[in-house]
Tab-separated table of N, CA and C in Angstrom:
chain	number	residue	atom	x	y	z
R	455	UNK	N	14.638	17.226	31.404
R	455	UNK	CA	13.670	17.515	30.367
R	455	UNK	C	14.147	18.740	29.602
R	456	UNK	N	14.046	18.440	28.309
R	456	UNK	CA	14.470	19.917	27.513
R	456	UNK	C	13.492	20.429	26.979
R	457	UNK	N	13.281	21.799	27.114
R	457	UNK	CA	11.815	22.440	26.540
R	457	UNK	C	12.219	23.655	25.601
R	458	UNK	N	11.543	23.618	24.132
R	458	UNK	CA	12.051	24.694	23.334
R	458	UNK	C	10.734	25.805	22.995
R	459	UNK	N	11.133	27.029	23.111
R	459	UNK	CA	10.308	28.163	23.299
R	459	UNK	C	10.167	28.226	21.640
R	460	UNK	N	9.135	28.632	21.063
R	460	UNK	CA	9.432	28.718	19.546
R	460	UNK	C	8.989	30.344	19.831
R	461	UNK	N	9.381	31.159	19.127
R	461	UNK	CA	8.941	32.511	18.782
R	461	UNK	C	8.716	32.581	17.206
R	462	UNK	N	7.899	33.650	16.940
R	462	UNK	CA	7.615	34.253	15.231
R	462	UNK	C	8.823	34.433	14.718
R	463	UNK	N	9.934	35.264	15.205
R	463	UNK	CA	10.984	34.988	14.621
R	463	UNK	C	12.023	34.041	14.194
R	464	UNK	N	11.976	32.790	15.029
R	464	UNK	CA	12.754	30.993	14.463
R	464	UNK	C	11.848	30.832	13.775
R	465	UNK	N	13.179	29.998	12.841
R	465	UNK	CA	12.419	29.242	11.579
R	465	UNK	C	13.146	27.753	12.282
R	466	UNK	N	12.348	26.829	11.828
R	466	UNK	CA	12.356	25.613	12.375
R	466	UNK	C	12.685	24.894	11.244
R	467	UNK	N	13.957	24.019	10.954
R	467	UNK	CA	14.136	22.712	10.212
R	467	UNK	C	14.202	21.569	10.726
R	468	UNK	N	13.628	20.475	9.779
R	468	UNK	CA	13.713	19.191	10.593
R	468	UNK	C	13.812	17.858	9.666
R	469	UNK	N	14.368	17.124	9.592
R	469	UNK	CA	15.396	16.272	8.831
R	469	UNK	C	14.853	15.172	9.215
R	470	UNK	N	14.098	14.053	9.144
R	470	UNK	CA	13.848	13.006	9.875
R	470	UNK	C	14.962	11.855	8.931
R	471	UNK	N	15.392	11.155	9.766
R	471	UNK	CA	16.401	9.799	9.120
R	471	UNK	C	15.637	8.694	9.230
R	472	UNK	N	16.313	7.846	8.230
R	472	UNK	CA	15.846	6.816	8.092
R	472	UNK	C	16.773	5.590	8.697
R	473	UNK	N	15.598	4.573	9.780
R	473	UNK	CA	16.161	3.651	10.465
R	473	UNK	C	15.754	2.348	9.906
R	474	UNK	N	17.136	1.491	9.625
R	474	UNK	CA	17.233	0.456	9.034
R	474	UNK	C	15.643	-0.601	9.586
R	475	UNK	N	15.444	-1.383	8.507
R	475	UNK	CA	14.291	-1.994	9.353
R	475	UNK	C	14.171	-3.246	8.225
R	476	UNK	N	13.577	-3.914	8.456
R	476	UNK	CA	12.669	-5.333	7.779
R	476	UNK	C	11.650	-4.609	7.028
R	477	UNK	N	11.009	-5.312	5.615
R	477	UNK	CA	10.071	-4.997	5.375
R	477	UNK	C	8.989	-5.909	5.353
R	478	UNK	N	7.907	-4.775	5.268
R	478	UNK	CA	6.275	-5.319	5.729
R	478	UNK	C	5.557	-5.357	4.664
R	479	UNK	N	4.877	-6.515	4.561
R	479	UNK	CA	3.462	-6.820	3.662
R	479	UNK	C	2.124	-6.946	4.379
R	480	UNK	N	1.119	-7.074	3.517
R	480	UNK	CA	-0.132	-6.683	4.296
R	480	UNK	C	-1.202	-8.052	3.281
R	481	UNK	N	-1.507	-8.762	3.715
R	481	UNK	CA	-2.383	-9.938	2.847
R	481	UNK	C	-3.734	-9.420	3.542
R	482	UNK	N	-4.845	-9.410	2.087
R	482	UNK	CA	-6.075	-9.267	2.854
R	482	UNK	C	-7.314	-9.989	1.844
R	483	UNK	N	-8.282	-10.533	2.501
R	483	UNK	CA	-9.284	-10.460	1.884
R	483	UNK	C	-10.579	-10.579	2.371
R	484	UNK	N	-11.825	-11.023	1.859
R	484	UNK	CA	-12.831	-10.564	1.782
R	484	UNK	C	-13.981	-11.929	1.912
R	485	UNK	N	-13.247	-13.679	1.650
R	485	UNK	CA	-13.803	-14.709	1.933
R	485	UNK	C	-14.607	-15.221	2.763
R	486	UNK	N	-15.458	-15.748	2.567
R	486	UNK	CA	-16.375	-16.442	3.844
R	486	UNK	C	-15.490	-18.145	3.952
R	487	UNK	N	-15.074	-18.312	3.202
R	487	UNK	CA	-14.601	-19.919	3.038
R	487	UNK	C	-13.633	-20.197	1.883
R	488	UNK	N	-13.149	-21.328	2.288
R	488	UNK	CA	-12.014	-21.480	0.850
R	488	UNK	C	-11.109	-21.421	1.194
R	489	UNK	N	-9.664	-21.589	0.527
R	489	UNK	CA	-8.320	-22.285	0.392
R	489	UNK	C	-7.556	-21.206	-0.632
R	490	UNK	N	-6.173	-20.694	0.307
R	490	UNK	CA	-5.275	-20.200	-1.240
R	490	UNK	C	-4.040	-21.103	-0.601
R	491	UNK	N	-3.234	-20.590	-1.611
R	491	UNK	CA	-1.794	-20.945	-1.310
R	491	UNK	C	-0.768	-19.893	-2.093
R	492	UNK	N	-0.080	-19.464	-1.138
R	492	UNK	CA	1.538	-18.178	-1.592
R	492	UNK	C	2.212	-18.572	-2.051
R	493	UNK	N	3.025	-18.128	-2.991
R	493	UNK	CA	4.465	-18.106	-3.490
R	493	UNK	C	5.063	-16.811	-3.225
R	494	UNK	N	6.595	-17.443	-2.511
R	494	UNK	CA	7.704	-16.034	-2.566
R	494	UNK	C	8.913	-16.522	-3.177
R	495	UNK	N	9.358	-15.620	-3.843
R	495	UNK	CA	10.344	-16.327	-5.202
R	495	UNK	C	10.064	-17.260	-5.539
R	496	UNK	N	10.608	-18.521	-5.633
R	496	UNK	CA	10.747	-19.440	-6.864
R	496	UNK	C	9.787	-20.747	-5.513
R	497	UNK	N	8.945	-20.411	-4.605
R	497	UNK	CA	8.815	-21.452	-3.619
R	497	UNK	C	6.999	-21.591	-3.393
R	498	UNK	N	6.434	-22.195	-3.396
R	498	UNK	CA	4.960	-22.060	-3.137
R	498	UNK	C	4.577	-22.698	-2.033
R	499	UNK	N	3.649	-22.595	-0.827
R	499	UNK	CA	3.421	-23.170	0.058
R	499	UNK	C	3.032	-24.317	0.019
R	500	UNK	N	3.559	-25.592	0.600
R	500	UNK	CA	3.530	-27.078	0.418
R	500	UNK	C	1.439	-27.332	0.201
R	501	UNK	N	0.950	-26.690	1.383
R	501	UNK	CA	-0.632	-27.145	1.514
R	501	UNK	C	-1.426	-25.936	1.605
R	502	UNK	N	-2.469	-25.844	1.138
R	502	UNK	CA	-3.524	-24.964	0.711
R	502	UNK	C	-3.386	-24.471	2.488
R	503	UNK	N	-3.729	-22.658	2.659
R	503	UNK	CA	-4.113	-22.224	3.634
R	503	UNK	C	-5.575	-21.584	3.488
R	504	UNK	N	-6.005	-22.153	5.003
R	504	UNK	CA	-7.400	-21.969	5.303
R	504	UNK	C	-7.687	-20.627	5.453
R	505	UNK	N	-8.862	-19.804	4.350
R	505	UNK	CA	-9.037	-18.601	4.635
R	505	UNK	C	-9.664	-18.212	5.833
R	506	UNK	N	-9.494	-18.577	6.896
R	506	UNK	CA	-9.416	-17.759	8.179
R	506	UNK	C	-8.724	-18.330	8.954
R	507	UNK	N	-7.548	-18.491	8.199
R	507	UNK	CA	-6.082	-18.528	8.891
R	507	UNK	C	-5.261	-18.010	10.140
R	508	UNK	N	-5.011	-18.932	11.333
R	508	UNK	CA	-4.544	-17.697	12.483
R	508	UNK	C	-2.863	-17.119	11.979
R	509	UNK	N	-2.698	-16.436	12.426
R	509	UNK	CA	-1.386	-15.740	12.242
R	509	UNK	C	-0.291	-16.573	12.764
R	510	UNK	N	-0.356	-17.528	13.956
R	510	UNK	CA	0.388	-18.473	14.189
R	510	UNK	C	0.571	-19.432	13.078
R	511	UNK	N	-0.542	-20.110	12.236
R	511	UNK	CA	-0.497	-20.751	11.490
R	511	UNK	C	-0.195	-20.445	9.979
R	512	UNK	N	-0.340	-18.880	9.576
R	512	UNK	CA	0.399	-18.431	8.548
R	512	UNK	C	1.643	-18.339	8.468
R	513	UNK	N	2.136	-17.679	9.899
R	513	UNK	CA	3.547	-17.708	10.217
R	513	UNK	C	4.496	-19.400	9.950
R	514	UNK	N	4.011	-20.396	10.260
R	514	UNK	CA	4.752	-21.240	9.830
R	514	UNK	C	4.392	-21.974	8.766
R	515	UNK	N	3.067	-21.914	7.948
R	515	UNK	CA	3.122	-22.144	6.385
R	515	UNK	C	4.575	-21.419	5.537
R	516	UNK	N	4.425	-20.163	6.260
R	516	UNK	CA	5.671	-19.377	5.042
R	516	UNK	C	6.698	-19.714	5.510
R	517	UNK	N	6.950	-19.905	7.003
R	517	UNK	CA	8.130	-20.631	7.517
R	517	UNK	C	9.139	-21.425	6.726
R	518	UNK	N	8.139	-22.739	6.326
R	518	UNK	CA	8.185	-23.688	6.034
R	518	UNK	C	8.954	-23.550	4.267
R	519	UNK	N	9.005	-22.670	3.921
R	519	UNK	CA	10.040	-22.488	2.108
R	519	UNK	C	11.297	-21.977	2.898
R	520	UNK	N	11.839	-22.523	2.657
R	520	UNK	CA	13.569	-22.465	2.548
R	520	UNK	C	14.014	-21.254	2.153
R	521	UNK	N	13.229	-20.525	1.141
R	521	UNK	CA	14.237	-18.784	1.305
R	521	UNK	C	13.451	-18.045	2.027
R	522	UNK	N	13.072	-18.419	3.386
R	522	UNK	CA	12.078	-17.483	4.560
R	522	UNK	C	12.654	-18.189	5.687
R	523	UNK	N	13.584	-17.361	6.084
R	523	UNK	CA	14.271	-18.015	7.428
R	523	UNK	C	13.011	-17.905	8.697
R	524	UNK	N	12.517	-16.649	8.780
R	524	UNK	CA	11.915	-15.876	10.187
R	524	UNK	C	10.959	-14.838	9.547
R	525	UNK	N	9.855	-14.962	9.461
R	525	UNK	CA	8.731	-13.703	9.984
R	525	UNK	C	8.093	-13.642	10.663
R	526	UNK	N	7.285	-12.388	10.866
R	526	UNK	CA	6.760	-12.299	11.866
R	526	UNK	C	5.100	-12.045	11.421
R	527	UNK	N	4.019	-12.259	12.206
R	527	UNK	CA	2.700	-12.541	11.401
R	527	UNK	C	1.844	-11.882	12.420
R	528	UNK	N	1.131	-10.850	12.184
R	528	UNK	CA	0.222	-10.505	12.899
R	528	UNK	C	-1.381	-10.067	12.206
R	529	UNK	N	-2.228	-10.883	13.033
R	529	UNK	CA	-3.324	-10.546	12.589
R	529	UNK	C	-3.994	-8.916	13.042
R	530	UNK	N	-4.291	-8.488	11.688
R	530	UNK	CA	-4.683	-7.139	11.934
R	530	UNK	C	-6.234	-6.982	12.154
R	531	UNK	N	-7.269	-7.429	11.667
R	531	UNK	CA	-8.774	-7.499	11.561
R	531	UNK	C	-8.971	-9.151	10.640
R	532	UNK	N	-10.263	-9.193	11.287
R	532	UNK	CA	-11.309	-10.636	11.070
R	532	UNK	C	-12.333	-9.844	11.255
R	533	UNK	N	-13.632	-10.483	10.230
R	533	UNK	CA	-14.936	-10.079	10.680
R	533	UNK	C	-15.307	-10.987	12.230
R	534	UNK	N	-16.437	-10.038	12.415
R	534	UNK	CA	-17.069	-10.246	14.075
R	534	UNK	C	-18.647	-9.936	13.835
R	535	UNK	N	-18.772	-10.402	15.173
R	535	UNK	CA	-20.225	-9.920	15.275
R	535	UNK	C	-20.529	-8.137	14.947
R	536	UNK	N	-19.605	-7.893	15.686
R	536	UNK	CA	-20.148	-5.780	15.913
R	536	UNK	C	-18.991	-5.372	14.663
R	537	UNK	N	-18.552	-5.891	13.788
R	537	UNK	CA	-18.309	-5.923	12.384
R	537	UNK	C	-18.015	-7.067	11.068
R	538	UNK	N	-18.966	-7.584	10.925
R	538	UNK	CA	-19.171	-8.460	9.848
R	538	UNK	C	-18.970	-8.166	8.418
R	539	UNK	N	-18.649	-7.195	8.343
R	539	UNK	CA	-18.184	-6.674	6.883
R	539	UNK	C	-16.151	-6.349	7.081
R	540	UNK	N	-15.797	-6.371	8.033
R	540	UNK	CA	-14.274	-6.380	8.250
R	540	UNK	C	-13.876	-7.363	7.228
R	541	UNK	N	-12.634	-7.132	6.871
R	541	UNK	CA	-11.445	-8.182	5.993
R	541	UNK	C	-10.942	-9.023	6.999
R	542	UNK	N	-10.365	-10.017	6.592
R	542	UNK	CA	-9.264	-10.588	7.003
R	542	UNK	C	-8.292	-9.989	6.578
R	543	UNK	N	-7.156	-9.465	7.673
R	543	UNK	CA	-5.699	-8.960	7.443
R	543	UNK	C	-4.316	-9.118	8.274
R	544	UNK	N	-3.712	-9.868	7.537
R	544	UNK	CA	-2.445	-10.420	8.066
R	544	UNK	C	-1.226	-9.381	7.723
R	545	UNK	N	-0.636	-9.159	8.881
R	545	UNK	CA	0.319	-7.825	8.602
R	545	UNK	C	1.820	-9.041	8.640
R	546	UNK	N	3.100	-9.152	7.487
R	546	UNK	CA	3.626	-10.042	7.407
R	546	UNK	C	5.031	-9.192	7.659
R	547	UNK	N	5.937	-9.798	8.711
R	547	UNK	CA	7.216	-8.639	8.784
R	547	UNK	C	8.441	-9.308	7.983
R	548	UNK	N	9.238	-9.378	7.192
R	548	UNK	CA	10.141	-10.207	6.617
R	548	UNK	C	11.390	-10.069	7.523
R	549	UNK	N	11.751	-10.717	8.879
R	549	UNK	CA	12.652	-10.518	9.427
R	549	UNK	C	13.895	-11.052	9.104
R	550	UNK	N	13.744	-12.296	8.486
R	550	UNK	CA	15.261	-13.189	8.128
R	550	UNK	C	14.425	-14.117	6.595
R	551	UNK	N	14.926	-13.250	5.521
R	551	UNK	CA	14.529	-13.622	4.088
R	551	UNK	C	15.706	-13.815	3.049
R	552	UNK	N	16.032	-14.841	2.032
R	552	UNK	CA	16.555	-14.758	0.976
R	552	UNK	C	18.411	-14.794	1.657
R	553	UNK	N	18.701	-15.326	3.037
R	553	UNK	CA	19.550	-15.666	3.358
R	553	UNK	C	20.002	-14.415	3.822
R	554	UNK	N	19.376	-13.349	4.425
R	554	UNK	CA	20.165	-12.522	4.967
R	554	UNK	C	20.555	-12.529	5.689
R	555	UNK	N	20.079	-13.057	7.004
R	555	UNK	CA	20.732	-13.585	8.109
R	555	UNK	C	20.166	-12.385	9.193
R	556	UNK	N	18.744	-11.910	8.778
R	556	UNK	CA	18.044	-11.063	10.126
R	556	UNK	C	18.361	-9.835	9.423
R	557	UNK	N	19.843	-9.017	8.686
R	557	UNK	CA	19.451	-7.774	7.975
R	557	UNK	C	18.550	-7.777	6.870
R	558	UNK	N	18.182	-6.696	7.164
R	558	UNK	CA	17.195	-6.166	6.320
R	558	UNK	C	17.557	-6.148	4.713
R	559	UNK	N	16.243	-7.093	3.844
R	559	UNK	CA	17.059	-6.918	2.731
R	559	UNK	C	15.539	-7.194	1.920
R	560	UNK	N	15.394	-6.075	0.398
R	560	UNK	CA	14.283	-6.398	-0.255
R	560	UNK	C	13.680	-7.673	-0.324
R	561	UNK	N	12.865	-7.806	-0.286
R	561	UNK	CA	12.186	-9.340	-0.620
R	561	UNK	C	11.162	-8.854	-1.772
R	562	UNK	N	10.621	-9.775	-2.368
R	562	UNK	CA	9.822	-9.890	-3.690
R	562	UNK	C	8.381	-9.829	-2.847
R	563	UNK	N	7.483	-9.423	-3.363
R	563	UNK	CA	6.187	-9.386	-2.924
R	563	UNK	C	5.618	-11.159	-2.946
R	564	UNK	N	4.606	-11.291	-1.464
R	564	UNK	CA	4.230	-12.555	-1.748
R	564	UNK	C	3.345	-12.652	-3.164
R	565	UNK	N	3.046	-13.646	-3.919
R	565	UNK	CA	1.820	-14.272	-4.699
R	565	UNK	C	1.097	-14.956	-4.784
R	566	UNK	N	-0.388	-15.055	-4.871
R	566	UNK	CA	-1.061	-15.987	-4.639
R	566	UNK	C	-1.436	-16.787	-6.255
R	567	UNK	N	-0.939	-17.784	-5.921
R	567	UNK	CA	-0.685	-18.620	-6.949
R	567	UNK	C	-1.738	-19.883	-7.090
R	568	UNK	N	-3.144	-19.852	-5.715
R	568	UNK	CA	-3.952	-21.241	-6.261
R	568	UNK	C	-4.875	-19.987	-5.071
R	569	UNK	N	-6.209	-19.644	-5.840
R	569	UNK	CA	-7.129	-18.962	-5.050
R	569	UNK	C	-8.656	-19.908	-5.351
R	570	UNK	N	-8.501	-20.435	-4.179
R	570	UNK	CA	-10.041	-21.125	-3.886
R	570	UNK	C	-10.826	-20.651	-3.023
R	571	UNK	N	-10.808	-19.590	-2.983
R	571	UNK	CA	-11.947	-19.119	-1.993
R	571	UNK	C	-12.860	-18.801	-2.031
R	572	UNK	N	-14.010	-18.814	-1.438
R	572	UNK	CA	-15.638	-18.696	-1.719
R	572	UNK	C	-15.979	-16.645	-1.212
R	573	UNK	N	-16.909	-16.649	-1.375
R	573	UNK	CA	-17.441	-16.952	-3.188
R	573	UNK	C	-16.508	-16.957	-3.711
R	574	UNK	N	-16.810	-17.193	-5.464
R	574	UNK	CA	-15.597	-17.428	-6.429
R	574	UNK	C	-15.248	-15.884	-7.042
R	575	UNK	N	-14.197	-16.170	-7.033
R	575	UNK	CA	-13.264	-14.754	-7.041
R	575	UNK	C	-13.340	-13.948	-6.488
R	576	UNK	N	-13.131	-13.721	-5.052
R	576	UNK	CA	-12.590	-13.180	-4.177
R	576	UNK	C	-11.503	-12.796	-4.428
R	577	UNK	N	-11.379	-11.670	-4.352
R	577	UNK	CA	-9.704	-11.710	-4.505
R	577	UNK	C	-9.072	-11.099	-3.355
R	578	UNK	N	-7.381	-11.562	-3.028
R	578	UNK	CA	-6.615	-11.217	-2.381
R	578	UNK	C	-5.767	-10.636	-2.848
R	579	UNK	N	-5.742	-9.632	-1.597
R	579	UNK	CA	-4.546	-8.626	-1.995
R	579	UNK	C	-3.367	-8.753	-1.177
R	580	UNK	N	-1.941	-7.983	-1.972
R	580	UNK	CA	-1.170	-7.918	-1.329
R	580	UNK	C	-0.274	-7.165	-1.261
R	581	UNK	N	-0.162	-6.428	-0.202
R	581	UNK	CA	0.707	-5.320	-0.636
R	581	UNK	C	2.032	-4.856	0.125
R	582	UNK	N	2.696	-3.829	0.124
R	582	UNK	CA	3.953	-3.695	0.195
R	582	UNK	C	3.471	-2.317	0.909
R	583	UNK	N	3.353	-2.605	2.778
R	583	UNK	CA	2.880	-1.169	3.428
R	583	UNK	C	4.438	-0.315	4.001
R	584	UNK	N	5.985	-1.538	4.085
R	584	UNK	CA	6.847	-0.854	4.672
R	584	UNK	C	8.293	-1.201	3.564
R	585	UNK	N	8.757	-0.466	2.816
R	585	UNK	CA	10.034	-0.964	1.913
R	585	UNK	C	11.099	-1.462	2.929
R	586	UNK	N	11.947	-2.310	2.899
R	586	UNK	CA	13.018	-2.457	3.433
R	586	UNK	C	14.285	-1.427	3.322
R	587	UNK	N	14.689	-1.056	4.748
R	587	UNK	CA	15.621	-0.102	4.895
R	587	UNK	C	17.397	-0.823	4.907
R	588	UNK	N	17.631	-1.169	4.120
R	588	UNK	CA	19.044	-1.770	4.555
R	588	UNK	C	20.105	-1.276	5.360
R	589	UNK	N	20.631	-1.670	6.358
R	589	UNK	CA	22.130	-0.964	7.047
R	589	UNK	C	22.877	-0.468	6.023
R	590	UNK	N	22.659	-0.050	4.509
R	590	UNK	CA	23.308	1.124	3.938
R	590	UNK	C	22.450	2.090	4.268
R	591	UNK	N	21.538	2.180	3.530
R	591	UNK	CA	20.548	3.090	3.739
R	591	UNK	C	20.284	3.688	4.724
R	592	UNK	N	20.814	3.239	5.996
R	592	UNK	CA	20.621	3.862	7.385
R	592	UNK	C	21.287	5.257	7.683
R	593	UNK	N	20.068	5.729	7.960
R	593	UNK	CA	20.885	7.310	8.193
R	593	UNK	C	19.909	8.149	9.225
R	594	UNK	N	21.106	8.721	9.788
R	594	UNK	CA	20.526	9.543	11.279
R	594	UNK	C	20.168	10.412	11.117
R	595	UNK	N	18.977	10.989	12.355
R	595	UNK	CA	18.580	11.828	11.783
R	595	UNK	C	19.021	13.335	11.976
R	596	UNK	N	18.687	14.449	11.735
R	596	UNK	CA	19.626	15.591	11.771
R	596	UNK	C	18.585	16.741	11.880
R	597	UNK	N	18.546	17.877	12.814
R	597	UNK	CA	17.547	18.522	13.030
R	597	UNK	C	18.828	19.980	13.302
R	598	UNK	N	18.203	21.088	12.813
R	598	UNK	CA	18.689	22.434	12.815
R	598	UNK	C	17.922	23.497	13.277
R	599	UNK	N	18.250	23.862	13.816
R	599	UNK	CA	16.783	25.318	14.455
R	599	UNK	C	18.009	26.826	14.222
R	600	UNK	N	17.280	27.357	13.499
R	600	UNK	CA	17.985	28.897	13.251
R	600	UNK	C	17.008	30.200	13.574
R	601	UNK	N	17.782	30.665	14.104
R	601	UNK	CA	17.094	31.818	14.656
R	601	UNK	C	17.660	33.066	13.961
């Protein structure tokens, strides 16, 4: 175990790096009922998805377009009994997109391109919570302590 004493006199620097990674989207909304369907690049999902969609079953709607090799889909919140005002939120990881082959590489934000969901106009959001870090971009991190 290493333990560092700080005194009034060190000054402390600290450098955090950045580790290559996939990037993350966040789909959410606010529906009691109803149907959308995504587009990512030039591809739209073959069949309307059910707005209270499991994450297993989002995961292979987007599967299913040809420039989405692999993501990963996790449901973040659904309304409940002891919160009925919660969103629906699908946290989306882009692990193998646009032929990268698993590195990390920008992807285009999803779009919702056919929104049927009740009430009418609901809207869904979508957003961009983690940028993609590419194996250029990767860089270690570097920490200095001067006394």
């Amino acid at each position: 175990m290493l333990t560092f004493t700080f005194r009034p006199s060190l000054s402390t620097y600290s450098f955090s790096g950045e580790i290559a990674g996939p990037e993350v989207q966040r789909l959410q909304h606010v529906a009691t009922g109803g149907t959308f369907k995504l587009k990512f690049g030039d591809q739209s999902t073959a069949n309307p998805i059910e707005f209270d969609v499991s994450a297993t079953a989002l995961e292979t709607a987007l599967e299913g377009l040809s420039n989405i090799g692999n993501v990963a889909v996790i449901e973040l919140s659904r309304p409940t009994a002891e919160r009925p005002e919660a969103p629906f939120t699908w946290q989306i990881t882009f692990v193998d997109a646009l032929g990268s082959g698993g590195d990390p590489v920008d992807v285009p934000a999803l779009q919702v391109v056919e929104n049927n969901l009740a009430p009418t106009n609901v809207l869904i959001t979508v957003a961009t919570t983690r940028e993609a870090i590419t194996l250029a971009d990767d860089v270690a991190e570097v920490q200095r302590i001067v006394h």
